[in-house]
């Protein structure tokens, strides 16, 4: 039988236990470090609308959550269920609800170490994990009460399993059944993780390149006489296709609901189209131009080096064997390119794209950057060492080169961290979410200035992700004194995400039953001089004045304005 794909650097059986222990220790330590880096300051930014959807859904009773998922957000149902249990134990503060995402970043980082070490060595694994931990997309998704960080961790560990199966050319059924179940679980966590099948297919094509036609004929005619290697390749292909299809079948419920509820993301069609800036910068680097330029320069250098190496080998009789490092590089390149390209193509027909959906490709970017940094460091230090130590023994020269290149890699990663640091701080500012969400500040104003029995009303005309009403559900303790006078149907009693509310004119009669004080929270938007003078705001204020109320206090915050209306001078 043909041997599995050889993994360079394998040690004798007696040393494998020590190697696995070392990898486990390094993976654990780097995972903890990445968790700490991601977690620090994650509790500072105010919540925003998408996080409100997560928290409010998770806080529903189970029956209410199931009713909601039957109509909207079924693709996030697994995450909401997980957060439901989490919040029951740890509460719904900014610290506790964002903690799972930071933990997931640590788990993903540990998985990158395990994945890369097997196919590229421990130094490359450490480099890739370190780069992943400092990329702006990583440090951003660690501060979100959404499924993107957890989905990224799932994608990394699914890749660990997949590459182990295909490089060992495993044909036993049970491991592939496990892969299919794991693939289905990933889709339940986040639907677009299904796209990871594309880079997996690319890896299989790479490993079996040059034999595709023979494999296809062998698959179509299983009884034909073929070589042992083709038999093994055919078996791996068949099992991967079957496992992937089986996983998709297991995920049919969430896929079906996603198709049924596709109108939920129709709002993406109202946003500006995908631009060059969106696709090349925001997708992986948030709004950090500096690190985006540095990263793309490094990737361009890697591409040029790859083209040069290919052109040199093309005329050589030496065959480019599918070694372990090349398999890792093919996976990373395919994962970096194919899922975003597929989603972009889909977006040409139906609204489907936003930058956060491709968060799970960030580890692939980190691996590519690590390969480029290691290659550049080795190339430069080898030439420097060869010139300065031409008379040195070969073994001593290689060790000196390895140490020098390791230092160079560490310096390069440190420089990337320095470049990313301003963006990292900006992500952890109090107004860093959704263009400046200030809901924590709104809640603090109400808590500090309200009196028992005060009424409260909200600007209901903004887009859902910026509706000030949501602040009441995210910071309920701060609103203990006030009565939501415009509430018609609480969201927990509906099969949709949000409350149903009356307008102020519709509840004018109720205002007279209060203590003569009404709080009105208006979305201010980008106008730094005050609230946007919308028709809706004027109508709300006119309705209050018609009941004898006048604005006596105004709190102009970062993105919202809080008004206190009182009836009569003695109120």
Coordinates of C-alpha atoms in Angstrom, one line a residue:
X1 CA 0.0 0.0 0.0
X2 CA 1.2 3.5 -0.8
X3 CA 2.5 5.3 2.2
X4 CA 0.7 8.4 3.6
X5 CA 2.0 11.8 2.6
X6 CA 5.3 12.2 4.4
X7 CA 5.4 15.0 7.0
X8 CA 9.0 16.3 7.1
X9 CA 10.7 16.4 10.5
X10 CA 8.9 13.3 11.9
X11 CA 10.8 11.8 14.7
X12 CA 11.2 8.2 15.8
X13 CA 8.3 6.8 17.8
X14 CA 10.1 7.2 21.1
X15 CA 10.4 11.0 20.5
X16 CA 6.9 11.6 19.3
X17 CA 5.4 11.8 22.8
X18 CA 7.9 14.5 23.8
X19 CA 7.1 16.4 20.6
X20 CA 3.4 16.3 21.1
X21 CA 3.8 17.4 24.7
X22 CA 6.0 20.3 23.6
X23 CA 3.4 21.3 21.0
X24 CA 0.6 21.1 23.5
X25 CA 2.5 23.3 25.9
X26 CA 3.3 25.9 23.3
X27 CA -0.2 25.9 21.9
X28 CA -1.7 26.3 25.4
X29 CA 0.6 29.2 26.3
X30 CA 0.1 31.0 23.1
X31 CA -3.7 30.4 23.3
X32 CA -3.7 31.9 26.8
X33 CA -1.6 34.9 25.6
X34 CA -3.9 35.5 22.7
X35 CA -6.9 35.3 24.9
X36 CA -5.5 37.9 27.3
X37 CA -4.5 40.3 24.5
X38 CA -8.0 40.0 23.0
X39 CA -9.8 40.2 26.3
X40 CA -8.1 43.3 27.7
X41 CA -10.4 46.3 27.3
X42 CA -13.1 44.2 25.6
X43 CA -15.6 45.4 28.2
X44 CA -15.0 49.1 27.5
X45 CA -17.0 49.8 24.2
X46 CA -20.7 50.3 24.5
X47 CA -23.0 47.6 23.1
X48 CA -24.5 48.1 19.7
X49 CA -27.4 46.8 17.6
X50 CA -26.0 43.4 16.5
X51 CA -24.9 42.6 20.1
X52 CA -28.3 43.7 21.2
X53 CA -29.8 41.0 18.9
X54 CA -27.5 38.4 20.5
X55 CA -28.1 39.3 24.1
X56 CA -31.9 39.9 23.8
X57 CA -32.3 36.7 21.9
X58 CA -30.2 34.8 24.4
X59 CA -32.3 36.2 27.3
X60 CA -35.6 35.1 25.9
X61 CA -37.3 32.0 27.4
X62 CA -36.6 28.9 25.4
X63 CA -40.1 28.8 23.8
X64 CA -39.8 32.5 22.8
X65 CA -36.3 31.9 21.3
X66 CA -37.6 29.0 19.2
X67 CA -40.5 31.1 18.0
X68 CA -38.0 33.9 17.0
X69 CA -35.7 31.5 15.2
X70 CA -38.6 30.1 13.2
X71 CA -39.0 33.6 11.7
X72 CA -35.6 35.3 11.8
X73 CA -32.0 34.7 12.7
X74 CA -32.1 30.9 12.5
X75 CA -28.5 31.0 11.2
X76 CA -27.5 32.4 14.6
X77 CA -29.7 30.0 16.6
X78 CA -26.8 27.8 17.9
X79 CA -24.9 30.8 19.1
X80 CA -28.0 32.3 20.8
X81 CA -28.6 29.0 22.6
X82 CA -25.0 28.9 23.8
X83 CA -25.3 32.5 25.0
X84 CA -28.6 31.7 26.7
X85 CA -26.8 29.1 28.9
X86 CA -23.8 31.4 29.4
X87 CA -25.9 34.4 30.5
X88 CA -27.8 32.2 32.9
X89 CA -24.5 31.5 34.7
X90 CA -22.5 34.7 34.2
X91 CA -25.0 37.5 33.5
X92 CA -25.2 39.9 30.6
X93 CA -22.6 42.6 31.3
X94 CA -20.2 43.9 28.6
X95 CA -17.5 41.9 30.3
X96 CA -19.3 38.6 30.6
X97 CA -21.0 38.5 27.2
X98 CA -17.8 39.3 25.3
X99 CA -15.7 36.8 27.2
X100 CA -16.7 33.8 25.1
X101 CA -15.4 35.5 21.9
X102 CA -12.1 36.3 23.6
X103 CA -11.8 32.7 24.8
X104 CA -12.6 31.5 21.2
X105 CA -9.7 33.6 19.9
X106 CA -7.4 31.8 22.3
X107 CA -8.8 28.4 21.2
X108 CA -8.3 29.4 17.6
X109 CA -4.7 30.5 18.3
X110 CA -3.9 27.2 20.0
X111 CA -5.4 25.4 16.9
X112 CA -3.2 27.4 14.6
X113 CA -0.1 26.2 16.5
X114 CA -1.2 22.5 16.2
X115 CA -2.1 22.9 12.6
X116 CA 1.0 24.7 11.4
X117 CA 3.5 22.8 13.5
X118 CA 2.6 19.5 11.9
X119 CA 3.2 20.8 8.4
X120 CA 5.7 23.6 8.8
X121 CA 7.5 23.2 12.1
X122 CA 7.2 24.9 15.5
X123 CA 8.8 28.2 14.6
X124 CA 6.4 28.8 11.7
X125 CA 3.5 27.7 14.0
X126 CA 4.5 30.3 16.7
X127 CA 4.9 33.0 14.1
X128 CA 1.5 32.3 12.5
X129 CA -0.2 32.2 15.9
X130 CA 1.4 35.5 17.0
X131 CA 0.5 37.2 13.7
X132 CA -3.1 35.9 14.0
X133 CA -3.4 37.3 17.6
X134 CA -2.4 40.9 16.5
X135 CA -4.4 41.2 13.3
X136 CA -7.2 43.8 13.6
X137 CA -9.9 41.4 12.5
X138 CA -8.9 39.1 15.3
X139 CA -8.8 41.7 18.0
X140 CA -12.1 43.1 16.8
X141 CA -14.1 39.9 16.8
X142 CA -12.8 39.1 20.3
X143 CA -14.8 42.1 21.5
X144 CA -18.1 41.2 19.8
X145 CA -21.1 39.3 21.2
X146 CA -21.5 37.5 17.9
X147 CA -20.5 34.1 16.6
X148 CA -17.6 35.1 14.4
X149 CA -14.8 34.3 16.9
X150 CA -16.3 31.0 17.8
X151 CA -16.8 30.2 14.1
X152 CA -13.2 31.0 13.5
X153 CA -12.1 28.6 16.2
X154 CA -14.3 25.9 14.7
X155 CA -12.9 26.4 11.3
X156 CA -9.3 26.1 12.5
X157 CA -9.9 22.8 14.4
X158 CA -12.0 21.4 11.5
X159 CA -9.0 22.1 9.3
X160 CA -6.7 20.3 11.8
X161 CA -8.9 17.2 11.4
X162 CA -9.2 17.4 7.7
X163 CA -5.5 17.8 6.9
X164 CA -4.7 15.0 9.3
X165 CA -7.1 12.7 7.5
X166 CA -6.0 13.6 3.9
X167 CA -2.2 13.7 4.6
X168 CA -2.4 10.3 6.3
X169 CA -4.7 9.1 3.5
X170 CA -7.1 7.8 6.0
X171 CA -9.8 5.5 4.5
X172 CA -11.4 4.2 7.7
X173 CA -15.1 5.2 7.8
X174 CA -15.4 6.3 11.5
X175 CA -12.9 9.3 11.3
X176 CA -14.7 10.6 8.1
X177 CA -18.1 10.3 9.8
X178 CA -16.7 12.4 12.6
X179 CA -15.5 14.9 10.1
X180 CA -18.9 15.1 8.5
X181 CA -20.6 15.7 11.9
X182 CA -18.0 18.3 12.7
X183 CA -18.6 20.1 9.4
X184 CA -22.3 20.1 10.1
X185 CA -21.7 21.6 13.5
X186 CA -19.6 24.4 12.0
X187 CA -22.5 25.2 9.6
X188 CA -24.9 25.4 12.6
X189 CA -22.5 27.8 14.3
X190 CA -22.3 30.0 11.3
X191 CA -23.8 29.2 7.8
X192 CA -20.9 30.7 5.8
X193 CA -18.5 28.2 7.4
X194 CA -19.8 25.8 4.7
X195 CA -17.5 27.7 2.3
X196 CA -14.5 26.1 4.0
X197 CA -15.2 23.1 1.7
X198 CA -13.6 25.1 -1.1
X199 CA -10.1 25.2 0.3
X200 CA -10.4 21.6 1.4
X201 CA -11.2 20.7 -2.2
X202 CA -8.2 22.7 -3.3
X203 CA -5.9 20.8 -1.0
X204 CA -7.1 17.4 -2.3
X205 CA -6.6 18.6 -5.9
X206 CA -3.1 19.7 -5.0
X207 CA -2.2 16.4 -3.3
X208 CA -3.5 14.4 -6.3
X209 CA -2.4 16.7 -9.0
X210 CA -1.2 15.0 -12.2
X211 CA -3.6 12.1 -11.5
X212 CA -7.0 13.9 -11.7
X213 CA -8.1 12.2 -14.9
X214 CA -7.1 8.8 -13.7
X215 CA -8.8 9.3 -10.4
X216 CA -12.0 10.5 -12.1
X217 CA -12.0 7.4 -14.3
X218 CA -11.4 5.2 -11.3
X219 CA -14.3 6.8 -9.4
X220 CA -16.6 6.4 -12.4
X221 CA -15.4 2.8 -12.8
X222 CA -14.6 1.4 -9.4
X223 CA -13.9 -2.1 -10.7
X224 CA -11.2 -1.0 -13.1
X225 CA -7.6 -2.1 -12.4
X226 CA -5.7 0.8 -11.0
X227 CA -2.5 1.3 -9.1
X228 CA -2.4 1.1 -5.3
X229 CA -1.8 4.9 -5.1
X230 CA -4.7 5.7 -7.3
X231 CA -6.9 3.4 -5.3
X232 CA -6.0 5.2 -2.1
X233 CA -6.5 8.7 -3.7
X234 CA -9.9 7.6 -5.0
X235 CA -10.9 6.3 -1.6
X236 CA -9.9 9.6 0.1
X237 CA -11.8 11.6 -2.5
X238 CA -14.9 9.5 -2.2
X239 CA -14.8 9.7 1.6
X240 CA -14.3 13.4 1.7
X241 CA -17.2 14.1 -0.8
X242 CA -19.4 11.7 1.1
X243 CA -18.5 13.2 4.5
X244 CA -19.0 16.8 3.2
X245 CA -22.3 15.9 1.6
X246 CA -23.4 14.1 4.7
X247 CA -22.5 17.2 6.8
X248 CA -24.5 19.4 4.5
X249 CA -27.5 17.0 4.8
X250 CA -27.2 17.1 8.6
X251 CA -27.2 20.9 8.4
X252 CA -30.3 21.1 6.1
X253 CA -32.5 22.5 8.8
X254 CA -30.4 25.6 9.3
X255 CA -29.8 25.9 5.5
X256 CA -33.5 25.6 4.9
X257 CA -34.3 28.3 7.4
X258 CA -31.6 30.5 6.0
X259 CA -33.1 30.3 2.5
X260 CA -36.5 31.0 4.0
X261 CA -35.3 34.0 6.0
X262 CA -32.9 35.4 3.3
X263 CA -35.0 38.6 3.2
X264 CA -33.6 39.4 6.7
X265 CA -30.3 40.5 5.2
X266 CA -31.9 42.3 2.3
X267 CA -30.8 45.5 4.1
X268 CA -27.3 44.8 2.8
X269 CA -28.5 45.7 -0.6
X270 CA -29.2 49.2 0.6
X271 CA -25.6 49.7 1.8
X272 CA -22.9 50.9 -0.6
X273 CA -21.6 48.1 -2.8
X274 CA -18.5 46.2 -2.0
X275 CA -15.6 48.5 -2.8
X276 CA -11.9 47.8 -3.3
X277 CA -11.3 49.3 0.2
X278 CA -13.9 47.2 1.8
X279 CA -12.6 44.0 0.3
X280 CA -8.9 44.5 0.7
X281 CA -8.7 46.5 4.0
X282 CA -11.8 46.3 6.1
X283 CA -12.3 42.6 5.6
X284 CA -9.2 41.6 7.6
X285 CA -7.7 44.9 8.9
X286 CA -10.8 46.8 10.1
X287 CA -10.0 50.4 9.4
X288 CA -6.2 50.2 10.0
X289 CA -4.6 51.3 6.7
X290 CA -1.1 51.0 8.1
X291 CA -1.1 47.3 8.9
X292 CA -3.1 46.6 5.7
X293 CA -0.4 48.2 3.6
X294 CA 2.3 46.3 5.5
X295 CA 0.5 43.0 5.2
X296 CA -0.3 43.3 1.5
X297 CA 3.3 44.3 0.8
X298 CA 4.4 41.1 2.6
X299 CA 1.9 39.0 0.6
X300 CA 3.1 40.5 -2.6
X301 CA 6.6 39.6 -1.8
X302 CA 5.5 36.0 -1.1
X303 CA 3.7 35.9 -4.4
X304 CA 6.7 37.1 -6.3
X305 CA 9.0 34.7 -4.5
X306 CA 6.6 31.8 -5.4
X307 CA 6.5 32.8 -9.1
X308 CA 10.3 33.0 -9.2
X309 CA 10.7 29.6 -7.5
X310 CA 8.1 28.0 -9.8
X311 CA 9.8 29.4 -12.9
X312 CA 13.2 28.1 -11.8
X313 CA 11.8 24.6 -11.2
X314 CA 9.7 24.4 -14.3
X315 CA 12.7 23.7 -16.4
X316 CA 14.1 21.2 -14.0
X317 CA 13.6 17.5 -14.1
X318 CA 13.0 17.4 -10.4
X319 CA 9.3 16.9 -9.6
X320 CA 7.6 19.3 -7.2
X321 CA 6.5 16.8 -4.6
X322 CA 3.4 17.5 -2.5
X323 CA 5.3 18.0 0.7
X324 CA 3.7 18.9 4.0
X325 CA 4.6 22.6 3.9
X326 CA 3.3 23.0 0.3
X327 CA 0.0 21.5 1.5
X328 CA -0.2 24.0 4.3
X329 CA 0.6 26.8 1.9
X330 CA -2.0 25.7 -0.6
X331 CA -4.7 25.5 2.1
X332 CA -3.9 28.9 3.4
X333 CA -3.9 30.5 0.0
X334 CA -7.1 28.8 -1.0
X335 CA -8.8 29.7 2.2
X336 CA -7.7 33.3 1.9
X337 CA -9.0 33.6 -1.6
X338 CA -11.8 31.2 -2.4
X339 CA -14.5 31.8 0.3
X340 CA -14.3 35.7 0.0
X341 CA -14.4 35.3 -3.8
X342 CA -17.4 33.0 -3.7
X343 CA -19.3 35.3 -1.3
X344 CA -18.4 38.3 -3.5
X345 CA -19.8 36.4 -6.5
X346 CA -23.0 35.5 -4.6
X347 CA -23.3 39.1 -3.6
X348 CA -23.6 40.0 -7.3
X349 CA -26.9 38.3 -7.4
X350 CA -28.4 38.6 -3.9
X351 CA -27.2 40.7 -0.9
X352 CA -25.0 38.4 1.1
X353 CA -21.7 40.2 1.9
X354 CA -20.4 42.0 4.9
X355 CA -16.8 42.1 6.1
X356 CA -17.3 40.3 9.3
X357 CA -18.8 37.2 7.5
X358 CA -15.3 36.2 6.4
X359 CA -13.6 36.4 9.8
X360 CA -12.9 32.7 9.6
X361 CA -10.4 33.3 6.8
X362 CA -8.2 35.4 9.1
X363 CA -6.0 32.4 10.3
X364 CA -5.2 31.7 6.6
X365 CA -4.0 35.2 6.2
X366 CA -1.8 34.8 9.4
X367 CA -0.3 31.6 8.0
X368 CA 0.5 33.3 4.7
X369 CA 2.1 36.2 6.4
X370 CA 4.1 33.8 8.7
X371 CA 5.4 31.9 5.7
X372 CA 6.4 35.1 4.0
X373 CA 8.2 36.4 7.1
X374 CA 10.0 33.2 7.7
X375 CA 11.1 32.9 4.1
X376 CA 12.4 36.5 3.9
X377 CA 14.3 36.1 7.2
X378 CA 15.9 32.8 6.1
X379 CA 16.9 34.3 2.7
X380 CA 18.4 37.4 4.2
X381 CA 20.2 35.9 7.1
X382 CA 21.6 32.9 5.1
X383 CA 23.3 35.3 2.6
X384 CA 24.6 37.5 5.4
X385 CA 25.9 34.6 7.3
X386 CA 27.5 32.9 4.2
X387 CA 29.4 36.0 3.4
X388 CA 30.6 36.7 6.9
X389 CA 31.4 33.1 7.9
X390 CA 32.5 31.4 4.7
X391 CA 35.1 29.4 6.6
X392 CA 32.7 28.2 9.3
X393 CA 31.7 24.6 9.5
X394 CA 28.4 23.8 7.8
X395 CA 26.5 22.7 10.9
X396 CA 27.6 25.8 12.9
X397 CA 26.7 28.0 10.0
X398 CA 23.2 26.5 9.8
X399 CA 22.6 27.0 13.5
X400 CA 23.8 30.5 13.4
X401 CA 21.5 31.2 10.4
X402 CA 18.6 29.6 12.2
X403 CA 19.0 31.7 15.3
X404 CA 19.6 34.9 13.4
X405 CA 16.5 34.3 11.2
X406 CA 14.4 33.6 14.3
X407 CA 15.5 36.9 15.8
X408 CA 14.6 38.6 12.5
X409 CA 11.1 37.0 12.5
X410 CA 10.5 38.1 16.1
X411 CA 11.5 41.6 15.2
X412 CA 9.2 41.6 12.2
X413 CA 6.2 40.4 14.2
X414 CA 7.0 43.0 16.9
X415 CA 6.9 45.7 14.2
X416 CA 3.6 44.5 13.0
X417 CA 2.3 44.6 16.6
X418 CA 3.6 48.2 16.9
X419 CA 1.8 49.1 13.7
X420 CA -1.4 47.5 14.8
X421 CA -1.4 48.9 18.3
X422 CA -3.1 52.3 17.6
X423 CA -6.0 50.4 15.9
X424 CA -6.1 48.0 18.8
X425 CA -6.6 50.9 21.3
X426 CA -9.2 52.4 19.0
X427 CA -11.2 49.2 19.0
X428 CA -11.3 49.4 22.8
X429 CA -12.5 53.0 23.0
X430 CA -15.9 53.7 24.6
X431 CA -17.4 54.6 21.2
X432 CA -15.7 52.1 18.9
X433 CA -18.8 50.1 17.9
X434 CA -21.0 50.8 14.9
X435 CA -19.8 54.3 14.2
X436 CA -19.8 55.5 17.7
X437 CA -22.4 53.7 19.8
X438 CA -22.8 55.5 23.2
X439 CA -25.5 53.4 24.8
X440 CA -23.5 52.8 28.0
X441 CA -23.3 56.6 28.4
X442 CA -27.1 57.0 27.7
X443 CA -27.8 54.4 30.4
X444 CA -25.6 56.2 32.8
X445 CA -27.4 59.5 32.2
X446 CA -30.7 57.9 32.9
X447 CA -29.5 56.2 36.0
X448 CA -27.9 59.3 37.5
X449 CA -30.7 61.8 36.7
X450 CA -34.0 59.8 36.7
X451 CA -36.6 59.6 39.5
X452 CA -38.9 56.8 40.3
X453 CA -42.0 57.0 38.2
X454 CA -40.4 58.9 35.3
X455 CA -41.7 58.0 31.8
X456 CA -39.4 57.3 28.9
X457 CA -39.8 57.3 25.1
X458 CA -37.4 56.7 22.2
X459 CA -36.7 57.7 18.7
X460 CA -38.2 54.8 16.8
X461 CA -37.3 56.0 13.3
X462 CA -33.7 54.9 13.1
X463 CA -32.4 51.7 11.6
X464 CA -32.8 48.7 14.1
X465 CA -29.0 48.5 14.9
X466 CA -29.1 52.1 16.1
X467 CA -32.5 52.3 17.8
X468 CA -32.1 53.9 21.2
X469 CA -34.8 51.7 22.6
X470 CA -32.4 48.8 22.7
X471 CA -30.3 50.4 25.4
X472 CA -33.1 49.7 27.9
X473 CA -32.7 45.9 27.3
X474 CA -28.9 46.0 27.4
X475 CA -28.6 48.0 30.6
X476 CA -31.8 47.2 32.5
X477 CA -30.5 48.1 35.9
X478 CA -29.9 51.7 34.9
X479 CA -33.5 52.1 33.8
X480 CA -35.1 50.9 37.1
X481 CA -36.7 54.2 37.8
X482 CA -38.4 54.7 34.5
X483 CA -41.6 53.4 32.8
X484 CA -41.5 52.5 29.1
X485 CA -44.7 54.4 28.3
X486 CA -44.7 53.6 24.5
X487 CA -44.2 49.9 24.8
X488 CA -47.0 48.0 23.0
X489 CA -45.7 44.4 22.8
X490 CA -42.4 43.3 24.4
X491 CA -40.0 41.5 22.1
X492 CA -40.2 38.3 24.2
X493 CA -43.9 38.0 23.3
X494 CA -43.2 38.3 19.6
X495 CA -41.6 36.1 16.9
X496 CA -39.3 39.0 15.8
X497 CA -36.2 40.5 17.3
X498 CA -37.5 43.8 18.6
X499 CA -40.3 45.4 20.7
X500 CA -43.4 46.8 19.1
X501 CA -44.0 50.4 20.2
X502 CA -46.6 53.1 20.1
X503 CA -45.9 56.6 19.0
X504 CA -45.9 59.4 21.5
X505 CA -49.1 60.9 20.2
X506 CA -50.8 57.5 20.6
X507 CA -49.9 57.4 24.3
X508 CA -50.4 61.1 25.1
X509 CA -53.1 60.4 27.6
X510 CA -50.8 58.1 29.6
X511 CA -48.2 60.8 30.2
X512 CA -50.6 62.7 32.4
X513 CA -50.6 59.8 34.8
X514 CA -46.9 60.1 35.6
X515 CA -45.0 62.4 37.9
X516 CA -44.7 65.1 35.3
X517 CA -41.3 64.0 33.9
X518 CA -40.7 62.3 30.5
X519 CA -37.3 61.3 29.1
X520 CA -36.9 61.3 25.4
X521 CA -33.8 59.6 23.8
X522 CA -33.1 60.7 20.2
X523 CA -30.5 59.4 17.7
X524 CA -28.2 62.2 16.9
X525 CA -26.1 60.6 14.2
X526 CA -23.2 62.4 12.6
X527 CA -24.4 65.9 13.3
X528 CA -22.0 67.0 16.1
X529 CA -24.0 70.2 16.9
X530 CA -27.1 68.4 18.1
X531 CA -29.9 66.0 17.1
X532 CA -30.7 65.7 13.4
X533 CA -33.8 67.9 12.8
X534 CA -36.0 65.2 11.5
X535 CA -39.7 65.4 11.0
X536 CA -40.2 62.6 13.4
X537 CA -38.3 64.3 16.2
X538 CA -40.2 67.5 15.7
X539 CA -43.5 65.6 15.9
X540 CA -42.5 63.8 19.1
X541 CA -41.5 67.0 20.7
X542 CA -44.6 68.8 19.5
X543 CA -46.7 66.0 21.0
X544 CA -45.0 66.4 24.4
X545 CA -45.5 70.2 24.3
X546 CA -49.1 69.7 23.5
X547 CA -49.5 67.9 26.8
X548 CA -47.8 70.8 28.6
X549 CA -44.3 69.5 28.7
X550 CA -41.2 71.5 28.0
X551 CA -37.6 70.4 27.5
X552 CA -35.8 71.5 30.7
X553 CA -32.5 69.5 30.4
X554 CA -30.5 68.3 27.4
X555 CA -27.6 65.8 27.5
X556 CA -25.8 65.8 24.2
X557 CA -23.8 62.6 24.0
X558 CA -21.5 61.1 21.4
X559 CA -24.2 59.8 19.1
X560 CA -27.5 60.3 21.0
X561 CA -29.2 63.1 22.8
X562 CA -31.2 62.6 26.0
X563 CA -33.9 65.2 26.8
X564 CA -35.8 65.7 30.0
X565 CA -39.3 67.1 29.5
X566 CA -41.2 68.4 32.6
X567 CA -44.7 69.7 33.0
X568 CA -45.0 73.0 34.7
X569 CA -42.2 75.0 36.4
X570 CA -42.6 73.3 39.7
X571 CA -41.9 69.8 38.4

